[in-house]
Short mmCIF file of C-alpha atoms in Angstrom, two decimals:
data_model
loop_
_atom_site.label_atom_id
_atom_site.label_comp_id
_atom_site.label_asym_id
_atom_site.label_seq_id
_atom_site.Cartn_x
_atom_site.Cartn_y
_atom_site.Cartn_z
CA MET A 16 400.07 111.88 158.99
CA VAL A 17 398.66 109.40 157.81
CA LEU A 18 399.26 108.16 154.31
CA THR A 19 396.37 105.69 152.73
CA ILE A 20 397.91 104.07 149.45
CA ASN A 21 395.09 102.30 147.63
CA MET A 22 396.50 99.58 145.24
CA LEU A 23 392.71 98.02 144.32
CA GLY A 24 391.54 99.77 141.38
CA GLU A 25 393.42 102.72 140.45
CA LEU A 26 396.24 104.32 142.34
CA LYS A 27 395.09 106.64 145.03
CA ILE A 28 397.01 108.15 148.00
CA LEU A 29 395.16 110.07 150.47
CA ARG A 30 397.41 112.25 152.75
CA ASP A 31 394.75 112.55 156.60
CA GLY A 32 392.27 111.26 154.67
CA GLU A 33 392.44 114.09 151.69
CA PRO A 34 393.31 112.40 147.69
CA LEU A 35 396.01 113.85 146.20
CA THR A 36 397.01 114.55 142.44
CA LEU A 37 398.73 111.97 141.31
CA PRO A 38 402.27 112.34 139.34
CA THR A 39 401.45 112.21 135.99
CA SER A 40 404.08 110.10 134.64
CA LYS A 41 402.74 106.68 134.54
CA ARG A 42 406.00 104.93 135.28
CA THR A 43 406.96 106.80 138.00
CA ARG A 44 403.54 106.38 139.72
CA ALA A 45 404.44 102.76 139.30
CA LEU A 46 407.63 103.34 141.01
CA LEU A 47 405.98 104.80 143.77
CA ALA A 48 403.74 101.87 144.52
CA TYR A 49 406.03 99.64 143.92
CA LEU A 50 408.24 100.96 146.73
CA ALA A 51 405.67 101.30 149.08
CA PHE A 52 404.06 97.61 148.64
CA THR A 53 407.11 96.02 149.01
CA SER A 54 408.64 98.62 151.90
CA ARG A 55 412.20 97.08 151.63
CA PRO A 56 415.79 98.06 150.31
CA HIS A 57 416.55 98.22 146.56
CA ARG A 58 419.46 98.90 144.49
CA ARG A 59 419.34 101.54 142.63
CA ASP A 60 420.42 100.24 139.32
CA ARG A 61 418.16 97.30 139.74
CA LEU A 62 414.87 99.70 139.88
CA CYS A 63 416.80 101.08 136.60
CA GLU A 64 416.61 97.86 135.02
CA VAL A 65 413.00 97.21 136.16
CA PHE A 66 411.00 100.52 135.16
CA TRP A 67 413.18 101.94 132.10
CA GLU A 68 414.25 101.25 129.05
CA ILE A 69 417.62 102.48 127.88
CA PRO A 70 417.35 106.40 128.11
CA ASP A 71 420.33 108.38 127.92
CA ASP A 72 420.87 109.03 131.35
CA ILE A 73 418.80 105.88 133.82
CA LYS A 74 419.97 106.85 136.74
CA GLY A 75 418.55 110.69 136.02
CA ALA A 76 414.79 109.34 135.39
CA LEU A 77 415.61 107.75 138.49
CA ARG A 78 416.37 110.47 140.55
CA TRP A 79 413.56 112.61 138.09
CA SER A 80 410.68 110.08 139.63
CA LEU A 81 412.54 109.76 143.25
CA SER A 82 412.17 113.92 143.52
CA LYS A 83 408.53 113.69 142.27
CA ILE A 84 407.83 111.01 144.68
CA ARG A 85 409.14 112.41 147.83
CA PRO A 86 406.77 115.51 148.59
CA TYR A 87 404.39 112.51 148.60
CA VAL A 88 405.56 110.55 151.18
CA ASN A 89 407.73 112.57 153.23
CA ASP A 90 406.56 115.51 156.28
CA LYS A 91 407.73 117.23 158.96
CA GLU A 92 407.35 114.53 161.17
CA CYS A 93 408.59 111.69 159.33
CA GLU A 94 410.76 111.94 156.16
CA ARG A 95 409.88 108.06 154.55
CA LEU A 96 412.16 107.87 151.30
CA VAL A 97 415.53 107.18 152.22
CA ALA A 98 417.63 107.02 149.39
CA ASP A 99 421.70 107.03 148.93
CA ARG A 100 424.43 106.22 146.71
CA GLU A 101 423.35 102.58 146.20
CA ARG A 102 419.65 102.12 147.02
CA VAL A 103 416.31 103.19 147.66
CA ASN A 104 414.07 102.37 150.74
CA LEU A 105 410.39 103.46 151.29
CA LEU A 106 409.27 102.78 154.91
CA SER A 107 406.15 101.87 156.11
CA VAL A 108 405.83 103.43 159.06
CA GLY A 109 402.31 106.02 158.92
CA ILE A 110 401.49 104.25 155.96
CA GLU A 111 398.23 102.11 154.88
CA ILE A 112 397.67 99.88 152.02
CA ASP A 113 394.50 98.53 151.76
CA VAL A 114 395.68 95.30 149.89
CA HIS A 115 397.63 94.84 152.97
CA THR A 116 395.19 95.59 155.81
CA ILE A 117 392.89 93.44 154.12
CA THR A 118 395.35 90.25 153.47
CA GLU A 119 395.91 90.31 157.45
CA LYS A 120 391.90 90.91 157.97
CA VAL A 121 391.60 87.31 155.79
CA LYS A 122 394.02 85.62 158.41
CA GLN A 123 390.94 86.29 161.34
CA ALA A 124 389.69 82.94 162.18
CA ASN A 125 386.48 83.82 162.98
CA LEU A 126 385.52 86.36 160.37
CA SER A 127 381.68 87.26 159.73
CA ALA A 128 380.04 86.55 156.86
CA LYS A 129 379.13 89.98 156.34
CA GLU A 130 383.19 90.69 156.81
CA LEU A 131 383.66 87.86 154.56
CA GLU A 132 381.59 89.26 151.15
CA THR A 133 382.69 93.18 152.08
CA ILE A 134 386.45 92.30 151.43
CA LEU A 135 385.12 89.82 148.55
CA ALA A 136 383.69 92.91 146.92
CA GLN A 137 387.19 94.71 147.05
CA LEU A 138 389.25 92.14 145.59
CA GLN A 139 386.76 92.49 142.05
CA SER A 140 388.68 95.44 141.74
CA GLN A 141 392.25 94.97 139.75
CA PHE A 142 395.68 95.12 140.97
CA LEU A 143 396.45 98.22 140.41
CA GLU A 144 394.52 98.70 137.67
CA GLY A 145 396.16 100.76 134.51
CA ILE A 146 399.55 100.80 135.66
CA ASP A 147 400.49 98.03 133.73
CA LEU A 148 403.72 99.38 131.81
CA PRO A 149 404.17 96.72 128.90
CA ASN A 150 407.78 97.14 127.75
CA GLN A 151 408.74 96.51 131.15
CA ALA A 152 409.42 92.95 131.89
CA LEU A 153 410.35 92.47 134.54
CA PHE A 154 407.80 94.98 136.13
CA GLN A 155 405.06 93.02 134.41
CA GLN A 156 406.28 89.83 136.00
CA TRP A 157 405.74 91.73 139.72
CA LEU A 158 402.31 93.17 138.71
CA THR A 159 401.51 89.64 137.11
CA GLY A 160 402.58 87.47 140.35
CA GLU A 161 401.12 90.03 143.18
CA ARG A 162 397.54 90.22 140.80
CA GLN A 163 397.51 86.13 141.00
CA GLN A 164 397.76 86.43 144.50
CA LEU A 165 395.15 88.26 145.32
CA LYS A 166 393.29 85.60 143.43
CA ASN A 167 394.88 83.28 145.42
CA LEU A 168 393.23 85.08 147.97
CA ARG A 169 389.72 85.57 146.51
CA ALA A 170 389.73 82.12 146.14
CA LYS A 171 390.48 81.99 150.07
CA VAL A 172 387.30 84.18 150.92
CA LEU A 173 385.12 82.21 148.52
CA GLN A 174 386.42 78.75 149.85
CA ARG A 175 385.35 80.41 153.52
CA LEU A 176 382.19 81.81 152.26
CA SER A 177 381.49 78.44 150.57
CA CYS A 178 380.98 76.53 153.38
CA HIS A 179 380.11 79.55 156.16
CA ALA A 180 377.10 78.63 158.60
CA ASP A 181 376.14 82.33 157.82
CA VAL A 182 375.64 81.77 154.56
CA GLU A 183 372.56 80.40 153.23
CA PHE A 184 372.31 77.31 150.75
CA SER A 185 371.95 78.75 147.01
CA LYS A 186 374.19 81.66 148.28
CA ARG A 187 377.17 78.78 149.47
CA SER A 188 376.63 76.57 146.24
CA GLN A 189 377.67 80.20 144.29
CA TYR A 190 380.62 80.53 146.30
CA ALA A 191 381.48 77.41 145.39
CA ARG A 192 381.58 77.25 141.92
CA ASP A 193 383.37 80.94 141.74
CA TRP A 194 386.36 78.97 144.05
CA GLN A 195 386.13 76.50 141.74
CA THR A 196 386.31 79.08 138.52
CA ILE A 197 388.88 80.42 139.89
CA ASP A 198 391.78 77.39 141.12
CA PRO A 199 390.03 74.84 138.84
CA PHE A 200 392.67 72.49 140.08
CA ASN A 201 392.13 71.91 143.41
CA PRO A 202 390.65 68.47 144.27
CA TYR A 203 388.85 70.34 148.05
CA ALA A 204 387.01 73.08 145.73
CA ALA A 205 385.53 70.67 143.25
CA THR A 206 384.64 68.22 146.06
CA GLN A 207 383.03 71.33 147.83
CA LEU A 208 380.80 72.60 144.82
CA ILE A 209 380.05 68.84 144.33
CA THR A 210 379.23 68.58 148.02
CA GLN A 211 376.74 72.25 148.51
CA LEU A 212 375.25 71.12 144.68
CA GLU A 213 373.45 67.89 146.54
CA LEU A 214 372.37 69.67 149.23
CA SER A 215 370.48 72.02 147.04
CA GLY A 216 369.35 68.92 145.42
CA LYS A 217 370.68 69.76 142.01
CA PHE A 218 371.89 66.05 141.03
CA ASN A 219 371.80 65.94 137.58
CA GLU A 220 374.20 69.11 137.50
CA VAL A 221 376.23 66.73 140.17
CA LYS A 222 376.56 63.82 138.00
CA LYS A 223 377.63 66.08 135.12
CA LEU A 224 380.10 67.81 137.17
CA SER A 225 381.36 64.85 138.47
CA TYR A 226 382.41 63.12 135.33
CA GLU A 227 383.62 66.64 133.75
CA PHE A 228 385.85 66.98 137.00
CA GLU A 229 387.11 63.49 136.69
CA LYS A 230 387.94 63.90 132.99
CA ARG A 231 389.78 66.86 134.28
CA PHE A 232 391.87 66.23 137.28
CA ASN A 233 393.25 62.80 135.71
CA ARG A 234 394.39 64.60 132.67
CA ALA A 235 396.66 66.90 135.32
CA GLY A 236 397.98 63.11 136.98
CA ILE A 237 395.34 63.79 140.26
CA ASN A 238 393.45 60.98 141.71
CA TRP A 239 390.12 62.70 142.23
CA SER A 240 386.33 61.61 143.50
CA LYS A 241 384.22 62.84 146.04
CA GLU A 242 384.85 60.29 148.54
CA SER A 243 388.43 60.57 148.15
CA SER A 244 388.46 64.61 148.19
CA LEU A 245 386.42 64.85 151.68
CA ASN A 246 389.26 65.11 153.52
CA ALA A 247 391.57 66.86 151.45
CA ASN A 248 393.89 69.74 152.61
CA PRO A 249 391.30 72.71 151.99
CA ASP A 250 394.36 75.08 151.14
CA GLU A 251 395.62 75.38 147.17
CA ILE A 252 397.79 73.15 145.21
CA PRO A 253 400.86 72.59 146.55
CA LYS A 254 402.60 74.49 143.85
CA ALA A 255 400.85 77.61 144.87
CA ILE A 256 401.38 77.21 148.56
CA ASN A 257 405.66 77.00 148.19
CA GLN A 258 404.88 80.44 146.29
CA THR A 259 402.64 81.69 148.93
CA GLU A 260 405.46 81.07 151.42
CA VAL A 261 408.41 82.33 150.05
CA ARG A 262 406.28 85.52 149.16
CA GLU A 263 405.00 85.42 153.53
CA LEU A 264 409.00 84.97 154.37
CA LEU A 265 410.49 87.62 152.23
CA ALA A 266 407.85 90.07 153.53
CA ARG A 267 408.43 88.95 157.05
CA GLN A 268 412.05 89.06 156.76
CA LYS A 269 413.42 92.41 158.49
CA VAL A 270 415.83 93.36 156.58
CA GLN A 271 418.20 96.50 158.11
CA PHE A 272 422.02 97.67 158.25
CA CYS A 273 424.74 98.11 160.35
CA LYS A 274 428.30 99.88 160.17
CA ALA A 275 431.51 97.81 158.90
CA LYS A 276 434.28 98.61 161.01
CA ASP A 277 435.76 100.72 157.67
CA GLY A 278 431.92 102.37 157.29
CA VAL A 279 431.00 100.15 155.09
CA SER A 280 426.99 99.48 154.63
CA ILE A 281 426.26 95.97 155.13
CA ALA A 282 422.79 94.80 155.01
CA TYR A 283 421.68 91.87 156.92
CA ALA A 284 417.92 89.97 157.53
CA SER A 285 416.72 87.95 159.90
CA VAL A 286 412.98 85.54 159.86
CA GLY A 287 411.96 82.53 162.03
CA LYS A 288 412.06 82.61 165.51
CA GLY A 289 413.67 80.11 167.70
CA LEU A 290 417.67 79.17 168.58
CA PRO A 291 419.77 81.62 166.80
CA ILE A 292 421.39 80.67 163.32
CA ILE A 293 423.29 83.12 162.12
CA LYS A 294 425.05 82.19 158.20
CA ALA A 295 428.30 83.87 157.00
CA ALA A 296 428.01 85.32 153.71
CA ASN A 297 429.77 83.19 150.79
CA TRP A 298 429.22 83.47 147.20
CA LEU A 299 426.93 85.13 146.21
CA SER A 300 423.99 86.40 147.95
CA HIS A 301 421.31 88.86 147.66
CA LEU A 302 418.58 89.58 150.61
CA GLU A 303 415.50 89.69 148.40
CA HIS A 304 416.70 87.52 145.56
CA ASP A 305 417.59 84.57 147.41
CA TRP A 306 413.94 83.60 148.05
CA ASN A 307 413.43 83.11 145.13
CA SER A 308 416.28 80.69 144.66
CA PRO A 309 415.98 77.17 143.55
CA ILE A 310 419.13 76.46 145.83
CA TRP A 311 418.92 78.21 149.14
CA SER A 312 415.55 78.97 148.93
CA PRO A 313 414.07 75.98 150.27
CA LEU A 314 416.62 75.02 153.12
CA PHE A 315 416.52 78.98 154.39
CA ARG A 316 412.42 78.35 154.29
CA ASP A 317 413.39 75.64 156.39
CA LEU A 318 415.79 77.02 158.74
CA ALA A 319 413.66 79.68 159.87
CA GLN A 320 410.43 77.47 160.78
CA SER A 321 412.48 76.68 163.95
CA HIS A 322 415.20 78.34 164.10
CA HIS A 323 415.84 82.74 164.16
CA PHE A 324 417.85 83.09 161.06
CA PHE A 325 419.89 85.85 160.31
CA ARG A 326 422.26 86.03 156.82
CA TYR A 327 423.91 89.22 155.12
CA ASP A 328 425.21 90.03 152.08
CA GLU A 329 429.02 90.25 151.98
CA ARG A 330 430.37 94.10 151.18
CA GLY A 331 430.91 94.52 147.45
CA ASN A 332 426.94 92.44 146.26
CA GLY A 333 423.75 91.97 147.43
CA LEU A 334 422.04 94.66 149.60
CA SER A 335 425.37 96.05 150.95
CA ASP A 336 428.04 98.28 149.89
CA TRP A 337 429.44 97.55 146.51
CA ASN A 338 432.31 100.55 146.18
CA VAL A 339 434.09 100.18 148.73
CA LYS A 340 437.98 100.52 148.68
CA ASP A 341 438.81 96.88 150.84
CA ILE A 342 437.47 93.41 149.69
CA SER A 343 439.59 90.15 152.11
CA PHE A 344 439.39 88.10 154.38
CA GLU A 345 439.99 89.94 157.31
CA SER A 346 437.14 92.39 155.84
CA PHE A 347 435.06 89.36 155.58
CA VAL A 348 435.86 88.46 159.75
CA THR A 349 435.28 91.99 160.66
CA ASP A 350 431.79 92.19 158.70
CA LEU A 351 430.77 89.33 160.11
CA GLU A 352 431.67 90.49 163.92
CA SER A 353 429.69 93.59 163.17
CA VAL A 354 426.71 91.78 162.15
CA VAL A 355 426.68 89.84 165.09
CA GLU A 356 426.83 92.22 167.32
CA ALA A 357 423.95 93.97 165.58
CA SER A 358 421.76 90.93 165.98
CA GLY A 359 421.91 90.83 169.99
CA HIS A 360 422.51 87.41 170.32
CA GLN A 361 425.14 86.32 172.62
CA GLN A 362 425.13 82.80 171.60
CA PHE A 363 424.89 81.61 168.56
CA SER A 364 424.93 78.58 166.01
CA LEU A 365 427.31 79.67 163.09
CA LEU A 366 426.76 78.36 159.91
CA GLY A 367 429.84 78.51 157.47
CA ILE A 368 428.96 77.90 153.55
CA SER A 369 432.11 77.61 150.97
CA GLN A 370 434.49 80.39 151.48
CA GLY A 371 432.41 81.23 154.47
CA ALA A 372 433.52 77.79 156.10
CA ALA A 373 437.07 80.18 156.76
CA VAL A 374 435.61 82.60 157.78
CA SER A 375 433.54 81.51 160.32
CA ILE A 376 436.55 79.09 161.99
CA GLU A 377 438.05 82.46 162.07
CA TYR A 378 435.61 83.98 164.25
CA ALA A 379 434.96 80.91 166.15
CA ILE A 380 438.29 81.21 167.19
CA ARG A 381 438.54 84.75 168.19
CA HIS A 382 434.82 84.09 169.84
CA PRO A 383 435.01 81.06 171.27
CA GLU A 384 432.28 81.92 173.59
CA ARG A 385 429.72 83.13 171.28
CA VAL A 386 429.70 80.28 168.91
CA LYS A 387 427.53 77.32 170.08
CA HIS A 388 427.27 75.16 167.58
CA LEU A 389 430.00 75.79 164.69
CA ILE A 390 428.08 74.03 161.31
CA LEU A 391 430.45 73.78 157.90
CA PHE A 392 429.37 72.89 154.52
CA GLY A 393 431.24 72.43 151.35
CA GLY A 394 434.06 74.72 153.15
CA TYR A 395 438.13 74.28 152.54
CA ALA A 396 441.05 75.79 154.99
CA ALA A 397 442.93 76.69 152.19
CA GLY A 398 442.46 78.73 148.88
CA TRP A 399 443.37 77.50 145.65
CA ARG A 400 446.54 79.65 145.30
CA ILE A 401 447.98 77.81 148.34
CA ASP A 402 450.53 74.96 147.44
CA ALA A 403 448.91 75.32 144.16
CA ASP A 404 451.77 74.54 140.95
CA GLU A 405 451.78 76.39 138.23
CA ASN A 406 449.17 74.63 135.81
CA THR A 407 446.57 75.22 138.24
CA ILE A 408 447.48 78.79 138.91
CA GLN A 409 447.18 78.99 135.02
CA GLU A 410 444.23 77.59 134.35
CA ARG A 411 442.48 79.62 137.71
CA GLU A 412 443.90 82.95 136.67
CA ALA A 413 442.47 82.41 132.99
CA VAL A 414 438.95 82.02 134.56
CA ILE A 415 439.49 85.27 136.61
CA THR A 416 440.23 87.50 133.07
CA LEU A 417 437.23 85.59 131.55
CA THR A 418 435.38 86.57 134.58
CA LYS A 419 436.56 90.87 134.58
CA ILE A 420 435.81 90.96 130.53
CA GLY A 421 432.28 88.78 130.07
CA TRP A 422 430.92 88.93 133.86
CA GLY A 423 428.54 91.84 133.18
CA GLN A 424 427.46 90.85 129.32
CA ASN A 425 423.75 89.41 128.10
CA ASN A 426 425.65 86.39 127.23
CA PRO A 427 425.46 84.06 130.26
CA SER A 428 428.23 81.66 129.32
CA TYR A 429 430.76 84.28 131.21
CA ARG A 430 428.67 83.02 134.37
CA GLN A 431 427.54 79.81 133.37
CA ILE A 432 431.90 78.64 133.97
CA PHE A 433 430.49 78.59 137.73
CA SER A 434 426.66 77.34 137.88
CA SER A 435 427.94 75.04 135.94
CA THR A 436 430.86 73.60 138.40
CA PHE A 437 428.77 74.69 141.84
CA MET A 438 425.82 72.36 140.27
CA PRO A 439 426.20 69.99 137.69
CA SER A 440 423.15 68.44 138.24
CA ALA A 441 421.27 71.63 137.64
CA ASP A 442 418.69 71.36 134.55
CA GLN A 443 418.64 74.37 131.73
CA SER A 444 416.23 76.20 134.70
CA GLU A 445 417.90 75.89 137.37
CA LEU A 446 421.42 76.97 135.37
CA ALA A 447 419.40 80.01 133.53
CA TRP A 448 418.21 81.09 137.26
CA PHE A 449 421.98 81.48 139.03
CA ASN A 450 423.49 82.54 136.09
CA GLU A 451 421.03 86.03 136.38
CA PHE A 452 421.42 85.98 140.14
CA GLN A 453 425.43 86.63 139.78
CA ARG A 454 424.87 88.80 137.38
CA LEU A 455 422.63 91.15 139.92
CA THR A 456 424.29 89.70 143.06
CA THR A 457 427.59 91.88 142.02
CA SER A 458 429.93 93.83 139.15
CA PRO A 459 432.47 92.13 137.39
CA GLU A 460 434.90 94.48 139.21
CA ASN A 461 433.85 93.10 142.31
CA ALA A 462 433.42 89.24 141.26
CA VAL A 463 437.15 89.48 140.08
CA ARG A 464 438.43 90.60 143.73
CA PHE A 465 436.06 88.17 145.08
CA LEU A 466 437.86 85.44 143.32
CA SER A 467 441.19 86.70 144.10
CA VAL A 468 440.86 86.85 147.44
CA PHE A 469 439.34 83.23 148.08
CA ALA A 470 442.33 82.28 146.56
CA ASP A 471 444.45 83.02 149.44
CA ILE A 472 442.51 82.15 152.20
CA ASP A 473 444.27 80.41 155.00
CA VAL A 474 443.01 79.26 157.86
CA ARG A 475 445.19 75.47 158.28
CA GLU A 476 447.07 76.58 161.79
CA GLN A 477 443.65 77.25 163.13
CA LEU A 478 441.60 74.18 163.26
CA ALA A 479 443.31 72.57 165.84
CA LYS A 480 442.76 75.62 168.31
CA LEU A 481 438.64 75.08 167.75
CA LYS A 482 436.99 74.86 170.96
CA VAL A 483 433.22 74.68 170.14
CA PRO A 484 431.36 71.52 168.53
CA THR A 485 432.09 71.70 165.13
CA LEU A 486 429.99 69.71 162.51
CA VAL A 487 431.14 69.57 158.66
CA LEU A 488 429.31 68.40 156.01
CA HIS A 489 430.13 68.05 152.21
CA SER A 490 428.57 66.58 149.18
CA LEU A 491 430.26 63.27 148.34
CA GLY A 492 430.29 64.46 144.32
CA ASP A 493 431.29 67.63 144.81
CA GLU A 494 433.54 69.39 141.40
CA ARG A 495 434.39 72.10 142.77
CA ILE A 496 435.65 71.19 146.72
CA PRO A 497 436.77 67.78 146.74
CA THR A 498 435.12 65.92 149.24
CA SER A 499 438.71 64.85 150.36
CA VAL A 500 439.28 68.76 151.52
CA GLY A 501 436.27 68.69 153.59
CA ARG A 502 437.35 65.10 155.28
CA ASP A 503 440.57 66.69 155.59
CA LEU A 504 438.82 69.83 157.62
CA ALA A 505 437.07 68.05 160.16
CA ALA A 506 440.06 65.63 160.88
CA ALA A 507 442.20 68.49 161.68
CA ILE A 508 439.03 70.27 163.78
CA PRO A 509 439.06 68.20 167.34
CA ASN A 510 436.13 66.03 167.99
CA ALA A 511 434.68 67.16 164.82
CA GLU A 512 431.53 65.06 162.85
CA PHE A 513 431.63 64.67 159.24
CA VAL A 514 428.26 63.86 157.42
CA GLY A 515 428.56 63.23 153.35
CA LEU A 516 425.71 64.05 151.53
CA GLU A 517 424.14 62.59 148.12
CA SER A 518 425.09 65.15 146.10
CA ASP A 519 427.38 66.15 143.20
CA GLY A 520 426.72 70.03 144.07
CA HIS A 521 429.10 72.40 145.67
CA LEU A 522 425.65 73.94 146.49
CA LEU A 523 422.35 72.19 147.24
CA LEU A 524 419.01 72.03 145.30
CA GLY A 525 416.32 72.64 147.16
CA ARG A 526 414.60 69.69 145.11
CA GLU A 527 417.78 67.32 146.15
CA PRO A 528 417.11 64.96 149.27
CA ALA A 529 420.17 65.82 150.01
CA SER A 530 418.79 69.24 150.68
CA LYS A 531 416.30 67.65 153.67
CA VAL A 532 418.80 65.31 154.87
CA PHE A 533 421.27 68.94 155.36
CA VAL A 534 418.29 70.65 156.87
CA ASP A 535 417.61 67.55 159.51
CA THR A 536 421.64 66.69 160.12
CA ILE A 537 422.24 70.33 161.27
CA ARG A 538 418.99 70.38 163.48
CA ASP A 539 419.82 66.97 164.78
CA PHE A 540 423.73 68.22 165.58
CA ILE A 541 422.47 71.06 167.79
CA ALA A 542 419.89 69.25 169.41
CA ARG A 543 422.63 66.49 170.70
CA HIS A 544 424.91 70.09 171.50
#
């Protein structure tokens, strides 16, 4: 069975070409479209948050909607809607979505003018018209974002039509005008419009528009003139490019699940091509939300440009199982072993950040033949309980108590305890993002369990046994794990290299110069070994 889902205009579903009558509930239609369009696993509790205000039985409301969706997407040959106690995923096998088809077609280099004009006509329709849920802010944010992406796609089509050899001059200037209207702060769009008007002999309009463009761009802090923009990049402004890159990487990454030794489902993802890097899990992660992170997203994007980059969500958080009996250092190591086996790579570079450094060290001791490079950032060999004085123990135990009480509350002050020490130089928007991110990634109970396990980590006796090329990076102003801990770690590992980064963050902000140094240093280390 071929299932066609049209999302431009009103939502339509066709089975083998025959239209189906959609569910009467707008919320259920919205959920169906969201699951089909994203085609990746989602936590049930997150779906409840995105699609429902707080009814008496929010989980029951989700179950009811899923029961209505199943007959549309499942058939005898294929069960596309996969749901367990914690996650929901609508598989894309046998599903054709008009937006995805058009997006892929636009990537083709040699489309005719007629093909581009057909695509442009299709893009006139609003994405999921009539599916707005005004009282559901999270869904509306997603919907608005996707509509903006299609607006950007329409701008790209107009750009190509505005200079296509098979389009007559009068039409080219109109396409350039429409492109510039959609993307008013793109210097190349303004230049293209001026150029096409000149070719059409409309010199009075050229003079008037040139003056208006100069004023507009100067107010926005963009230097513009026709001459300076002739060789400009025809792509969209840098901010839009970054958003598009994040979205495309999220779409390209392949999320899969493997079973840990005790049967726990561990979610892992891969993206990019090249020599493999596997990142051990650390506090905290989410395979989907990470791509929107002001912390990880730029680093992950850079690594994925030149490597086959693997990462996974630790048991108890992210897309992995939350309801687990065992959260321990040994389970962290064996989960990494399970992900490595699932990756299919016999040799790889292993990246360990924060407590993930100790997990990576233990793995490298057990499997030295598989680890080509060991890269540790912000790591430590012993948790805070090891050799701690009474004051330190009381202070840290108090933080654990506060976490247990306040983690899941709307007031982010409890989670800010971690955010502010992880990233002292973060601005308010970055701290707010990380506060909310932590809430989304795990439960209060698991957050407490994690903190307790981290406190008892101790791999000090393993350090001298390491036989793989090792790079230790550490922020020189790290307020959570002092630089001296990183230096001692490097000193105890045979032939390890130490690089200090000019940052005060235990986690690097993607905008920091230290982030680029971090990625460049890793690439250089791998190239040299």
